[in-house]
PDB file of C-alpha atoms in Angstrom:
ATOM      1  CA  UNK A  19      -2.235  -3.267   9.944  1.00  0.00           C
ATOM      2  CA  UNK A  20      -2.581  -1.145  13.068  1.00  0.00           C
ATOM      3  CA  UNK A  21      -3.990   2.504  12.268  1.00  0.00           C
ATOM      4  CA  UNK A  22      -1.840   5.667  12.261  1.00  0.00           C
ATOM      5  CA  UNK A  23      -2.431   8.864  13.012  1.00  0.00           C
ATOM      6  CA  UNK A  24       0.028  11.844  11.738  1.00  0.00           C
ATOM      7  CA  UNK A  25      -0.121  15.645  11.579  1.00  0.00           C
ATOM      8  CA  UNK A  26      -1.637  16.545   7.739  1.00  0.00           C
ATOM      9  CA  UNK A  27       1.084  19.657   7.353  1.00  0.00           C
ATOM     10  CA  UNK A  28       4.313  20.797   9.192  1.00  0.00           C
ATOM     11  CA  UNK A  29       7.247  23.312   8.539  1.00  0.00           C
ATOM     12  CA  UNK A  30      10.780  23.404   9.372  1.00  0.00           C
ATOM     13  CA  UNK A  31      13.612  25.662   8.830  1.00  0.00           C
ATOM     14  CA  UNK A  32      16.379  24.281   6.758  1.00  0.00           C
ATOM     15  CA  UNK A  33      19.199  23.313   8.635  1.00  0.00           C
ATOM     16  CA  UNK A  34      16.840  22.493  11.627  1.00  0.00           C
ATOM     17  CA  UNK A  35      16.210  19.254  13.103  1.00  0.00           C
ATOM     18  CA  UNK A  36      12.531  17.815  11.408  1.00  0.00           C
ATOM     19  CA  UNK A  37      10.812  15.888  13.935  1.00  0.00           C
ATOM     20  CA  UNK A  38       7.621  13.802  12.822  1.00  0.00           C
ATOM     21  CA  UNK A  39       5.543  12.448  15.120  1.00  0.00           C
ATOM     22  CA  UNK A  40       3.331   9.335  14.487  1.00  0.00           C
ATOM     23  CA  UNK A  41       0.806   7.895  16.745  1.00  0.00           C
ATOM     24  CA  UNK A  42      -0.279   4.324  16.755  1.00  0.00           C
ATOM     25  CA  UNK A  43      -2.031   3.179  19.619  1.00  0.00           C
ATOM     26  CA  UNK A  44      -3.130   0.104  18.526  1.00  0.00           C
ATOM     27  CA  UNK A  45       0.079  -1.768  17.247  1.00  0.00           C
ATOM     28  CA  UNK A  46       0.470  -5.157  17.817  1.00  0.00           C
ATOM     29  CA  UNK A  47       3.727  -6.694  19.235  1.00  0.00           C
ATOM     30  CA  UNK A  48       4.648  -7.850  16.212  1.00  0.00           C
ATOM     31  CA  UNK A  49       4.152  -5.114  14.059  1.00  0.00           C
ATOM     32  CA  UNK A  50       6.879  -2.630  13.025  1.00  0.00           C
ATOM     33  CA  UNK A  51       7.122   0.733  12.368  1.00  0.00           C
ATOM     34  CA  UNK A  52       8.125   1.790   8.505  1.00  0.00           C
ATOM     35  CA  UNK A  53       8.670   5.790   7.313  1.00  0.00           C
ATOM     36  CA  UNK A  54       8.499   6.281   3.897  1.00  0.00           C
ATOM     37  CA  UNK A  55       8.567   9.649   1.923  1.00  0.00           C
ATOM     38  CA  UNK A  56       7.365  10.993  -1.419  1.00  0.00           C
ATOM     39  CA  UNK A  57       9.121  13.719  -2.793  1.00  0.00           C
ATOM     40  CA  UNK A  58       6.422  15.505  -5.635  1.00  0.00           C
ATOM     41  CA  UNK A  59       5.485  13.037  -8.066  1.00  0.00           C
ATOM     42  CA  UNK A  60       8.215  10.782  -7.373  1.00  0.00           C
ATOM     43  CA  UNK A  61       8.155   7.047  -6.036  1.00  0.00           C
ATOM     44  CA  UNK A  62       7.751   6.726  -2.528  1.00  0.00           C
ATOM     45  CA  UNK A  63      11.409   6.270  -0.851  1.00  0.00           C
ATOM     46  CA  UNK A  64      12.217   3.755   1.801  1.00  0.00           C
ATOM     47  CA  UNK A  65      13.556   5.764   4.990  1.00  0.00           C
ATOM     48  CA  UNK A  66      13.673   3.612   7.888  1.00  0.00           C
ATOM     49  CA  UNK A  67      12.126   0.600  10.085  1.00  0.00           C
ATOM     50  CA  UNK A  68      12.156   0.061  13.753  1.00  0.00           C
ATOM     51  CA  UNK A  69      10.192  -2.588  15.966  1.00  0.00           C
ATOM     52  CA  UNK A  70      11.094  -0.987  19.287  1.00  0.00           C
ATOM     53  CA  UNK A  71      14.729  -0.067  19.264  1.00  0.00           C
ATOM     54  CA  UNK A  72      15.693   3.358  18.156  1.00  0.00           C
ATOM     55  CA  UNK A  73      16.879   3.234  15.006  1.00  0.00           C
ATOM     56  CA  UNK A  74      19.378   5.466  12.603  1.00  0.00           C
ATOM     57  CA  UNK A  75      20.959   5.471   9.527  1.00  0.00           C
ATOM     58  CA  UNK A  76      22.341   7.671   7.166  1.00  0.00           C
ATOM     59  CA  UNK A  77      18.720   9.226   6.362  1.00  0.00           C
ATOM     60  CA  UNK A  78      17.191   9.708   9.792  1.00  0.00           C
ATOM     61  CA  UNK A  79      16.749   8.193  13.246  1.00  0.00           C
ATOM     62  CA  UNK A  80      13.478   6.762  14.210  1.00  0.00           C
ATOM     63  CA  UNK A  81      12.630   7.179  18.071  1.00  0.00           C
ATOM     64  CA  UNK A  82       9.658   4.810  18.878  1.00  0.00           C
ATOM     65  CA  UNK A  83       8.370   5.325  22.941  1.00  0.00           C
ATOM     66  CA  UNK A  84       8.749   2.861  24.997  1.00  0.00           C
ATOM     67  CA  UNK A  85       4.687   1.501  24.580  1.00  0.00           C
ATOM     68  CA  UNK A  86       5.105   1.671  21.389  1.00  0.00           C
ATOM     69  CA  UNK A  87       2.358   3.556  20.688  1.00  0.00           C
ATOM     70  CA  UNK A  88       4.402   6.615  18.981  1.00  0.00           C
ATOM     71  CA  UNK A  89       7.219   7.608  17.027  1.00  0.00           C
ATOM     72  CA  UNK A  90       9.156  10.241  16.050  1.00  0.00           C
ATOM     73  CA  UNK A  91      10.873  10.484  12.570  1.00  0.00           C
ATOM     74  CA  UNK A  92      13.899  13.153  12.692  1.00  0.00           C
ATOM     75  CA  UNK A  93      15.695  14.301   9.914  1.00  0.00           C
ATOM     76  CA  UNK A  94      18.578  15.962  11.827  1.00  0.00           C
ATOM     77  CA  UNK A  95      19.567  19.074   9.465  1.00  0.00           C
ATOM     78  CA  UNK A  96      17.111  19.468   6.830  1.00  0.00           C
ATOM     79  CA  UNK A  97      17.627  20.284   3.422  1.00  0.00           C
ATOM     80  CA  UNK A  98      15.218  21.729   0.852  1.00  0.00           C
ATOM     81  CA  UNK A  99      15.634  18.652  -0.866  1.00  0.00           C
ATOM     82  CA  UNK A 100      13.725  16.991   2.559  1.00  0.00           C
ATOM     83  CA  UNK A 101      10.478  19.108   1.543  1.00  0.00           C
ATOM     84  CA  UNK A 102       8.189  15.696   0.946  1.00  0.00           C
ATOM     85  CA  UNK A 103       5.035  14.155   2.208  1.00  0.00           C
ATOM     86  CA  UNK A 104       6.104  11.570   4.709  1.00  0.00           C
ATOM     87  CA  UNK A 105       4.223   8.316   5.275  1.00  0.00           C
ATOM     88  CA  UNK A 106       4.100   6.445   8.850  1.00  0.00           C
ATOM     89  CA  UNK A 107       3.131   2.608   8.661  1.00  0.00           C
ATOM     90  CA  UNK A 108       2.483   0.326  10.470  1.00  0.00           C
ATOM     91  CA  UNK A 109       3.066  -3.553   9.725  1.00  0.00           C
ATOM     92  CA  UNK A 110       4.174  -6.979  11.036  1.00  0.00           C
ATOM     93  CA  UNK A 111       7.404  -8.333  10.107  1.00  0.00           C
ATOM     94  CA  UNK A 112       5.797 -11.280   8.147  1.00  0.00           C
ATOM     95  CA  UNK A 113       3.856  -9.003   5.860  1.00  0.00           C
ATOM     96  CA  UNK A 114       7.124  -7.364   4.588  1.00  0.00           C
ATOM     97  CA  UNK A 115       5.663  -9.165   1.121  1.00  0.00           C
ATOM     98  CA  UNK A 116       2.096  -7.890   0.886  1.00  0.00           C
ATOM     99  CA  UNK A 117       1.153  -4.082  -0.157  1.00  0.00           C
ATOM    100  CA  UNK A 118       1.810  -1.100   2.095  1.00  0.00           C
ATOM    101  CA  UNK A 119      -1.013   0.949   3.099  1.00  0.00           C
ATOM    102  CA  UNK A 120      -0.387   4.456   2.386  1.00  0.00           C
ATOM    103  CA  UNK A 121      -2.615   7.309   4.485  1.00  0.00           C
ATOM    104  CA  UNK A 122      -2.464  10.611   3.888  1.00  0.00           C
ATOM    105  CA  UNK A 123       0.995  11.606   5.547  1.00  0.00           C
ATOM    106  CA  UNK A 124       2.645  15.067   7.054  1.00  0.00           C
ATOM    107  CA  UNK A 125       3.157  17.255   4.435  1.00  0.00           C
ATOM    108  CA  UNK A 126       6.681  18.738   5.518  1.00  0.00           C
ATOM    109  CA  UNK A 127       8.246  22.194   4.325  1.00  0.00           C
ATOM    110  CA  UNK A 128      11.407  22.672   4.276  1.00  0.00           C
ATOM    111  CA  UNK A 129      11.780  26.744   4.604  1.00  0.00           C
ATOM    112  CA  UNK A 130      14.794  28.781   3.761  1.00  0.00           C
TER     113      UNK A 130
ATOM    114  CA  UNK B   3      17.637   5.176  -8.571  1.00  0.00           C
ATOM    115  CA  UNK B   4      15.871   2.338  -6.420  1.00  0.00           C
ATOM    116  CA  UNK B   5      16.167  -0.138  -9.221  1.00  0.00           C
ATOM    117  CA  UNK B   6      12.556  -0.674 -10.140  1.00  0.00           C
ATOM    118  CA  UNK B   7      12.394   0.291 -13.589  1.00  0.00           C
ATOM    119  CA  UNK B   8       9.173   1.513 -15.361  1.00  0.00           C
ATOM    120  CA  UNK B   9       8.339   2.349 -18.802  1.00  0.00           C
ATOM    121  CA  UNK B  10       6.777   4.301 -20.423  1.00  0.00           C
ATOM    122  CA  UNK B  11       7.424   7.729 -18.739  1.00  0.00           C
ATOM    123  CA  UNK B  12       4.728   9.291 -19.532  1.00  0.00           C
ATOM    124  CA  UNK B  13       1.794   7.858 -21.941  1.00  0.00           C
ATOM    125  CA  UNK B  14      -1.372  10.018 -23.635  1.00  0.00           C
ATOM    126  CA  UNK B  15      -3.788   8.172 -25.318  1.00  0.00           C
ATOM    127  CA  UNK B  16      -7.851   8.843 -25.956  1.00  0.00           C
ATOM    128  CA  UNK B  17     -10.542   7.282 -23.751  1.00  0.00           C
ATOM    129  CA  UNK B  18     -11.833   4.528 -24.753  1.00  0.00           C
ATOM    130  CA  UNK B  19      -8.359   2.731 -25.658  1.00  0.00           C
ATOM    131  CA  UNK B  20      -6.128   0.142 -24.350  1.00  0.00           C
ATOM    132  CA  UNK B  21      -2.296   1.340 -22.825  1.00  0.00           C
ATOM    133  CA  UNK B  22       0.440  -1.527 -21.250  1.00  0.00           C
ATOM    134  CA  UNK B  23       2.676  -0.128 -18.518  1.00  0.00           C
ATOM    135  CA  UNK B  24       5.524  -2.350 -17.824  1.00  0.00           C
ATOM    136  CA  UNK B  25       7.682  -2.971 -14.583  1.00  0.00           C
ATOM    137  CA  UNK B  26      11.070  -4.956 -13.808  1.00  0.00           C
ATOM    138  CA  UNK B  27      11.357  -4.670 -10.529  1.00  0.00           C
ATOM    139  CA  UNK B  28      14.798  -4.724  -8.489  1.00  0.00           C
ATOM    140  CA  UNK B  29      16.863  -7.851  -8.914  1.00  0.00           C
ATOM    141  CA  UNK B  30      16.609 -10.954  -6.715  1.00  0.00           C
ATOM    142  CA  UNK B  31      13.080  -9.561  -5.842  1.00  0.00           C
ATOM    143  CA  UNK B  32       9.994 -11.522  -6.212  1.00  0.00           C
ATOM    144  CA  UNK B  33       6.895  -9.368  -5.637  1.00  0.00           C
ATOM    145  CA  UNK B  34       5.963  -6.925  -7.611  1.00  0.00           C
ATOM    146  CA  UNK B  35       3.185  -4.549  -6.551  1.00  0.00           C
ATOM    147  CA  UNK B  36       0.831  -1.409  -8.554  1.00  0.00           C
ATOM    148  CA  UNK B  37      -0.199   1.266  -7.415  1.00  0.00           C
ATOM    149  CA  UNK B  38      -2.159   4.346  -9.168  1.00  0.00           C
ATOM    150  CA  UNK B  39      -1.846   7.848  -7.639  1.00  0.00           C
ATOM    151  CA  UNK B  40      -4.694  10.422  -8.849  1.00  0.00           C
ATOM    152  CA  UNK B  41      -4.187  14.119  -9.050  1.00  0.00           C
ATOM    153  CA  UNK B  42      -4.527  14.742  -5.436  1.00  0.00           C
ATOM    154  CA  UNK B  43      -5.409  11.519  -4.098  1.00  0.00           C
ATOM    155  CA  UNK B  44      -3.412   9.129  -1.899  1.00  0.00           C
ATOM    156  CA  UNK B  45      -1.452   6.044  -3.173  1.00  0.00           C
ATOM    157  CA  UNK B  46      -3.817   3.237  -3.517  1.00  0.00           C
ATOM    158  CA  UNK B  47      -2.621  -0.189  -3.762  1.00  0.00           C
ATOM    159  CA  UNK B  48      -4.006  -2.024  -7.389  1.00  0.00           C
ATOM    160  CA  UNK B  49      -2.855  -5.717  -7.226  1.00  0.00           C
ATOM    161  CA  UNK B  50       0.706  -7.810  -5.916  1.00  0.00           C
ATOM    162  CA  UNK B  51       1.750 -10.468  -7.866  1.00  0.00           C
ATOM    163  CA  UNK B  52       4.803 -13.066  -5.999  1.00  0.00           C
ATOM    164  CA  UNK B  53       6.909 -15.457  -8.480  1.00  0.00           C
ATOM    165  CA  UNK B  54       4.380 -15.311 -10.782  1.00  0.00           C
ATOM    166  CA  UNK B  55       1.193 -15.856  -9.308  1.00  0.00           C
ATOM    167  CA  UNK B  56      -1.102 -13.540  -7.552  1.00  0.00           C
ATOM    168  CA  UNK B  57      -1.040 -12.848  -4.014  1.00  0.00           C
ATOM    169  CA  UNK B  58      -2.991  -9.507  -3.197  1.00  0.00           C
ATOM    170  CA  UNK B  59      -5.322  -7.404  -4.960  1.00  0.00           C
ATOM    171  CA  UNK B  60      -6.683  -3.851  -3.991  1.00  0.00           C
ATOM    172  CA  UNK B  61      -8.602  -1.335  -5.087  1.00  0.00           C
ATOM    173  CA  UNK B  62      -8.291  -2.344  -8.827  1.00  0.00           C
ATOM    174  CA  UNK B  63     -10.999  -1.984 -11.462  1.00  0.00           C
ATOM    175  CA  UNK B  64     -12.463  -4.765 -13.305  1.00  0.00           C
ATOM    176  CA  UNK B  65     -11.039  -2.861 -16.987  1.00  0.00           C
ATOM    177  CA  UNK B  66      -7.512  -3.212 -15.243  1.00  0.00           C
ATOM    178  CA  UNK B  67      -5.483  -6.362 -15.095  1.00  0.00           C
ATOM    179  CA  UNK B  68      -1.974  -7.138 -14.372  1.00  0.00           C
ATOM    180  CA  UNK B  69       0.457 -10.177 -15.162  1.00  0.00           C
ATOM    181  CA  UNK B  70       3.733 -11.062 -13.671  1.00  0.00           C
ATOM    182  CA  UNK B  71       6.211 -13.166 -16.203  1.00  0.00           C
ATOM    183  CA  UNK B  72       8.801 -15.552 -15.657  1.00  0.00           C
ATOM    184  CA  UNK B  73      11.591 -12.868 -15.604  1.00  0.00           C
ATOM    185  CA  UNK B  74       9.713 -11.174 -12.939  1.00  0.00           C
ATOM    186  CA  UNK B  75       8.814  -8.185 -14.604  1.00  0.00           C
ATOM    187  CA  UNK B  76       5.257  -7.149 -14.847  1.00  0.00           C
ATOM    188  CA  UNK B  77       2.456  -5.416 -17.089  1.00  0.00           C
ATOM    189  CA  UNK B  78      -0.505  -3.385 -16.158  1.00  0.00           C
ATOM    190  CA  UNK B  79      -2.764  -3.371 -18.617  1.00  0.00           C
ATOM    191  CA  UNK B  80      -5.359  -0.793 -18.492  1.00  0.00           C
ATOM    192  CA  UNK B  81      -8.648  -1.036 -20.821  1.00  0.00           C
ATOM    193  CA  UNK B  82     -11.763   1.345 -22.093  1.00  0.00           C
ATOM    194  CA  UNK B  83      -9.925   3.817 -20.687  1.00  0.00           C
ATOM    195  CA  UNK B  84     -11.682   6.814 -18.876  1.00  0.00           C
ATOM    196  CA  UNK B  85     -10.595  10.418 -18.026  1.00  0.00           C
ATOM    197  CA  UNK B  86     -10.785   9.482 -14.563  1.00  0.00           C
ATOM    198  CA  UNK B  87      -7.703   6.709 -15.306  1.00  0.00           C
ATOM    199  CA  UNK B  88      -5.708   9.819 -15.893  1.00  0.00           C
ATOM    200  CA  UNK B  89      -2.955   9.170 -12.829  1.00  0.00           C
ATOM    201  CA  UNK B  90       0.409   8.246 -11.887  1.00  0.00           C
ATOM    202  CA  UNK B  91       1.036   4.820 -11.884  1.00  0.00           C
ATOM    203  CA  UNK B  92       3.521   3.329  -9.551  1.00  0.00           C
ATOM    204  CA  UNK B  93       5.377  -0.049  -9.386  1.00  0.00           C
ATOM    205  CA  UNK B  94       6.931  -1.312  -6.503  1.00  0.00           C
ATOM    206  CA  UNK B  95       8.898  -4.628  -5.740  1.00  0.00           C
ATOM    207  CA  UNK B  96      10.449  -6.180  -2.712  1.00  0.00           C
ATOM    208  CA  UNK B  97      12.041  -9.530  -2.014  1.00  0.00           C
ATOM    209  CA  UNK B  98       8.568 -10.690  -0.496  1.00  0.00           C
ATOM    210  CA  UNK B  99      10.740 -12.421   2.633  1.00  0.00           C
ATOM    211  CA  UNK B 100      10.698 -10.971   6.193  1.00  0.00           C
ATOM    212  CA  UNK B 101      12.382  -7.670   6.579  1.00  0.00           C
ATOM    213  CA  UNK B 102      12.708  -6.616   3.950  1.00  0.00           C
ATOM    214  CA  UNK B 103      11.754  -2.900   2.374  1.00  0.00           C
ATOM    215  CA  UNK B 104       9.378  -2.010  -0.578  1.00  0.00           C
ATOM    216  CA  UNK B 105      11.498   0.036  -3.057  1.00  0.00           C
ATOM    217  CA  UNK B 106       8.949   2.216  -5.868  1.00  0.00           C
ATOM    218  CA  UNK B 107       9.862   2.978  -9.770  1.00  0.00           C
ATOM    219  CA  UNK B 108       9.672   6.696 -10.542  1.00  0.00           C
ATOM    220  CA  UNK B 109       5.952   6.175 -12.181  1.00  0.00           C
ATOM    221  CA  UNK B 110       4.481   5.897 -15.382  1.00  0.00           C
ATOM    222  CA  UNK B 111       1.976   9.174 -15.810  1.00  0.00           C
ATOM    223  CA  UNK B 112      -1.221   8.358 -17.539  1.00  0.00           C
ATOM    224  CA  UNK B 113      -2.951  10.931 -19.356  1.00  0.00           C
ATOM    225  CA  UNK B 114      -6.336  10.429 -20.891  1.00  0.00           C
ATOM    226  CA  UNK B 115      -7.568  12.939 -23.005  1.00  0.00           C
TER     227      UNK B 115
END
């Protein structure tokens, strides 16, 4: 899996868009982009996936540059509830069955 | 609620002993994956089992071992237990076929006193 690099900490006001950057220089072209989150001492939670599209749903849109070698993860209006570490990673399509590899994440607050 | 259900919630025991943590993951999925979270620490992958069989394995100590049965749920078992052990532990499952997401249980917390 192609290394990523995130911000350790960031803050956001609530009802502000929360945008998360990821860099990954080094992904391959078959690689995708996941964002998971972990809310305090809670299971990880699925977000969103991209390969080079820009993605939404009904959690957040994923913007990924056109080299591929960032992202963005926004969280259009965000809650107190959104206050998490989120998780960037990095993995082809055909490893969807074997183990993510969680780093350290951005530790996002979500401030009144 | 993701699906993946794990039991018990929460587990103290001494060191030295012998604790089971049990998984059944989401339905129609086929891997099932641990993972142990220390106070503090990141979320390091233990061991993936697919159908059965096993098809990854991490960071997992030689006192740990894991089995995956035919229903598809899964035990950790977790031996001579240290105070170092003390962590959450996490299950995870996902179909294992392209595309698809990795959905986590809401942990099992290990305390070893």
């Amino acid at each position: 899996d192609a290394k990523t690099t995130q911000p350790p900490s960031m803050d956001c006001a609530e009802g502000r868009a929360a945008n998360l950057p990821c860099n990954h220089s080094t992904i391959s072209g078959n690689e995708y982009v996941y964002w998971y989150r972990q809310i305090h001492s809670q299971g990880p939670q699925y977000i969103i996936h991209g390969l080079k599209n820009n993605e939404t749903n009904e959690m957040a849109s994923l913007i990924i540059t056109e080299d591929r070698k960032s992202s963005t993860l926004i969280l259009p209006h965000a809650t107190l509830r959104d206050t998490a570490v989120y998780y960037c990673i990095v993995r082809a399509r055909g490893d969807s069955g074997y183990a993510l590899n969680f780093g350290k994440g951005t530790s996002l607050l979500v401030t009144p | 609620d993701s699906g993946v259900t794990q039991t018990p919630k929460h587990l103290i025991t001494a060191t030295g002993q012998r604790v089971t943590l049990r998984c059944s993951p989401r339905s129609g999925d086929l891997s099932v994956y641990w993972y142990q979270q220390s106070l503090d620490q990141g979320l390091q992958f233990l061991i993936q089992y697919y159908n059965g069989e096993e098809r990854a394995k991490g960071n997992i100590l030689e006192r740990f071992s894991a089995q995956q049965f035919p229903d598809l749920h899964s035990e950790l078992n977790l031996s001579s237990l240290e105070l170092g052990d003390s962590a959450l532990y996490f299950c995870a499952s996902s179909v294992g076929g392209q595309g698809s997401s990795t959905f986590f249980g809401p942990g099992t917390r290990l305390t070893v006193l």
